[in-house]
Amino acid sequence: MGSRKATDFGTPAKTGEPSISLEIDGKRVQVPAGTSIMRAAALTEARIPKLCATDSLQPFGSCRMCLVEIEGRKGTPASCTTPVAEGLKVTTQSPRLEALRRGMMELYISDHPLDCLTCSANGDCELQDTAGEVGLREVRYGFDGENHLEAGVDASNPYFQFDGSKCIVCSRCVRACDEVQGTLALTIEGRGFNSKVTASLGESFFDSECVSCGACVQACPTATLMEKTVVEHGQPRREVKTTCAYCGVGCSFIAELQGDEVVRMTPDREGGANEGHSCVKGRFAWGYATHQERVLSPMVRENITDPWRECSWDEAIDFAATRLRRIQAEHGTGAIGGITSSRCTNEEVYVVQKMVRAAFGNNNVDTCARVCHSPTGYGLSVTLGTSAGTQDFKSVEQADVILVIGANPTDAHPVFASRMKRRLRAGAKLIVIDPRRIDLVRTPHVTAAHHLQLRPGTNVAVINALAHVIVTEGLVDKAFVAERCEDESFKRWADFIRDASNSPEAVEAVSGVPAQELREAARLYATGGNSAIYYGLGVTEHSQGSSMVIGMANLAMATGNLGREGVGINPLRGQNNVQGSCDMGSFPHEFPGYRHVSDDAVRGTFEQAWGLELLAEPGLRIPNMFSAALDGTFRGLYVQGEDIAQSDPDSHHVLAALRAMDCVIVQDLFVNETAAFAHVFLPGTSFLEKDGTFINAERRINRVRPAMPEKQGLSEWETVCRLSTAMGFEMHYDNAAQIMDEIAALTPTFAGVSFERLDNGPSIQWPCNEAAPDGTPVMHVGGFVRGKGHFMMTQYVPTEERSNRHFPLLLTTGRILSQYNVGAQTRRTANSRWHDEDLLEIHPADAEMRGVRDGDMVSLSSRKGAVTVRATITDRVPPGIVYTTFHHPETGANVVTTELSDWATSCPEYKVTAVQVSPSNMPSDWQAERERRADQAVRIMPAAE
């Protein structure tokens, strides 16, 4: 496993063959051209002292500790900035070098507090280590002169502090903010003795542009930048490698602990997805796992108006099973079902879908991916043959043109965004398609070549216009299409896309995007070299979400941008295990591995393994469950780790469906909005207690290892197994590894996956089987999974949701950096200091027309309902468009969203809602009712003694 104390080679590795041979302290070493002498020396295990150098940053050469001697050259050059050359003879240790290094270290220490024994970095301080390494025993300069020892401490950031008295101005924090994160929030102010690190324009860290990713803290060699948890508790004593439980980037972390208490989460330098970087959520916002509001005892109640009653696990499971069996006896086998969670492990999700199919006796299982990325699965499957993204994240480093559609990576997928920004700053061109001006449109050293600011709901029209230009201007990669794609489907598609109705001039009237801008963007994508598409929920959460995914696949195939690094179609998944929850068979029509339940051979495999007959008919999707509940035919629901009352659209409809059920079972960490309508609450486990795997947006299977025992006494997969057994289908595993073994045995794409392999090697990207024993970083190399690529026509069909005189504005929604999804985790951390309420962004012209001032409370109403929210006036949104987030249940953003959904997958159309905005100083009726409901939901009677 990785370690925070892993070897630091001082400077980044260079690619290429080890063609340069040199001698270091008498040892011969061969390295690629461009390698620094410092790194070459580290490969021979020669230790060169350093302070400003670290292998996650480019060489800087400021500390002068890494001096070496080179035969035939004058002076003592810095080894970090001096590249190797053929035949060099380098000396890293000599009396001359030792004297120079000690003298330099004396200067550092003469202006540094000598409080090592009480310093929070004691035992984890590079300055302390280097002083010992160079043999410093005295400081001859005294401490009476001018110094920085009285510099203050900036503790404004909730997670870390900056102690200016301990800063050696090595610039590592500044360079990390620049090179790794790309925010450029830090700088060196002043010159010479007056040099100091400052945030933005002399602001506090909290008020500055700092995004609290932790890169500066990670890079700091002293106690200058230090986590407050380490300052308070001291250095950690043990570590566990695990995976972040927030977005779909899937960052690897080292959980550092004292006993069972997490002291620090450090991004793993060996993490395939993040390579040592992190964001504010993964790095710091893990305190929810021990939050006082977390429920640790099972609870039951007869009616949803009753207070909760704590009980034993046995009683809770018996209560749930009895109710579910009663419902089936009265209303039929299909009257109950389950919803799996994209926040849970693959193993936990797998046993839920197995319980529904085997113990419940139906296929009424669905997942929260239904309401976010189900069009991704459909669209990519029918065109390319597999329901997942095509590349690994590292692939973006080879992209020449990056097309970002309906995604806001800097807020929703920040670690990948930093990688993307590095490539953009190196020269790649950027096209953004989004109604809102996201940060990537213009950020330090990055400016989009094109921002296609389309009207919400017109994605398909715009993608067709781009394709029209490519086809009519002869920009199709004919060789790729001839070799890799179906000839007939391409000809039909090309004839369709040539039609004048798809021209940029025709689409301009529909989308609001100037025709010339559309033409220039299409030419750039088709001719700019390697072109990669990255997209988010702004693509899928539309009535034509599946059509748009198909349209992007058409575009990539027509231009030959598939099957190699730097290209592809890449969904940026919203939650940590959206990909995995789909892979595990969470849809009502598919077994694990995306195989249809009607396939006799596939179904037979599962019947033989599970020992019973399974249904061949697909079950109910989430929207169908709600409708059936209101019809009285669906009466019981198991909800795993998902707050459907807050996250699903048309909240009035969802709440009415939940009220109509006889048994709602919620398994989660906290009493959430859905739990207000539940009869059974089964406490879940945080990622720090889970044993299993997550799968990120690049199909990477990452291990999730328990850093502490389950606080509620039972793992989630064991809970499900016990409920299944109580329902009549015995399910038992000794550990989570056995569940993965079963998944691998029954799912061809996972045939080569096991805990043992993941624990003893790097993460793996599926497919991993005999055909791809080491996994598959890039899909469709040499051929598509389905054989020939299939083009499909994507007729633009305007959404039924349109603005009118009663609702003249269009609402679209999204996320913000500091909060996550419905906020259940991040709202219970200090992240709320950055974002403690959802805000409605409105253009100055629209605000003035309505008499709305910045900071006013306004009523946001649609044909479905109304909520009250605070307005912020900004030109990020164009006139006619408003935007809000959905992180806070008090806002109830989904009260106003509609029941309209994608034609193929029933994914809700969150991104287009006709609304009106007007001044208001009263909570809406829904919000007032929600407050009453919330008060009732947390009433708990202690268990009887």
Short mmCIF file of C-alpha atoms in Angstrom, two decimals, residues 28 95 129 191 202 256 277 293 384 438 486 563 582 615 687 723 740 791 794 836 854 902:
data_model
loop_
_atom_site.label_atom_id
_atom_site.label_comp_id
_atom_site.label_asym_id
_atom_site.label_seq_id
_atom_site.Cartn_x
_atom_site.Cartn_y
_atom_site.Cartn_z
CA ARG A 28 26.49 3.82 -12.68
CA PRO A 95 33.59 18.07 2.98
CA ASP A 129 15.07 16.12 9.12
CA ARG A 191 11.75 40.65 -2.19
CA GLY A 202 -2.99 39.98 1.08
CA GLU A 256 -4.01 8.47 8.98
CA HIS A 277 -4.00 15.50 -5.49
CA GLU A 293 -26.47 13.38 14.33
CA LEU A 384 -20.40 1.63 -29.15
CA ILE A 438 -18.76 28.16 -15.77
CA GLU A 486 -21.37 0.32 -40.10
CA GLY A 563 -9.86 4.12 -29.54
CA CYS A 582 -24.95 0.31 -12.71
CA LEU A 615 -38.22 -13.74 -13.55
CA PHE A 687 -16.75 4.95 3.87
CA LEU A 723 -33.12 -9.23 5.71
CA MET A 740 -16.60 -9.84 -5.15
CA PHE A 791 -24.69 5.63 -36.10
CA THR A 794 -30.95 12.18 -33.41
CA ASP A 836 -24.68 27.51 3.90
CA ASP A 854 -28.92 41.22 -4.60
CA ASP A 902 -35.78 11.17 -21.09
#
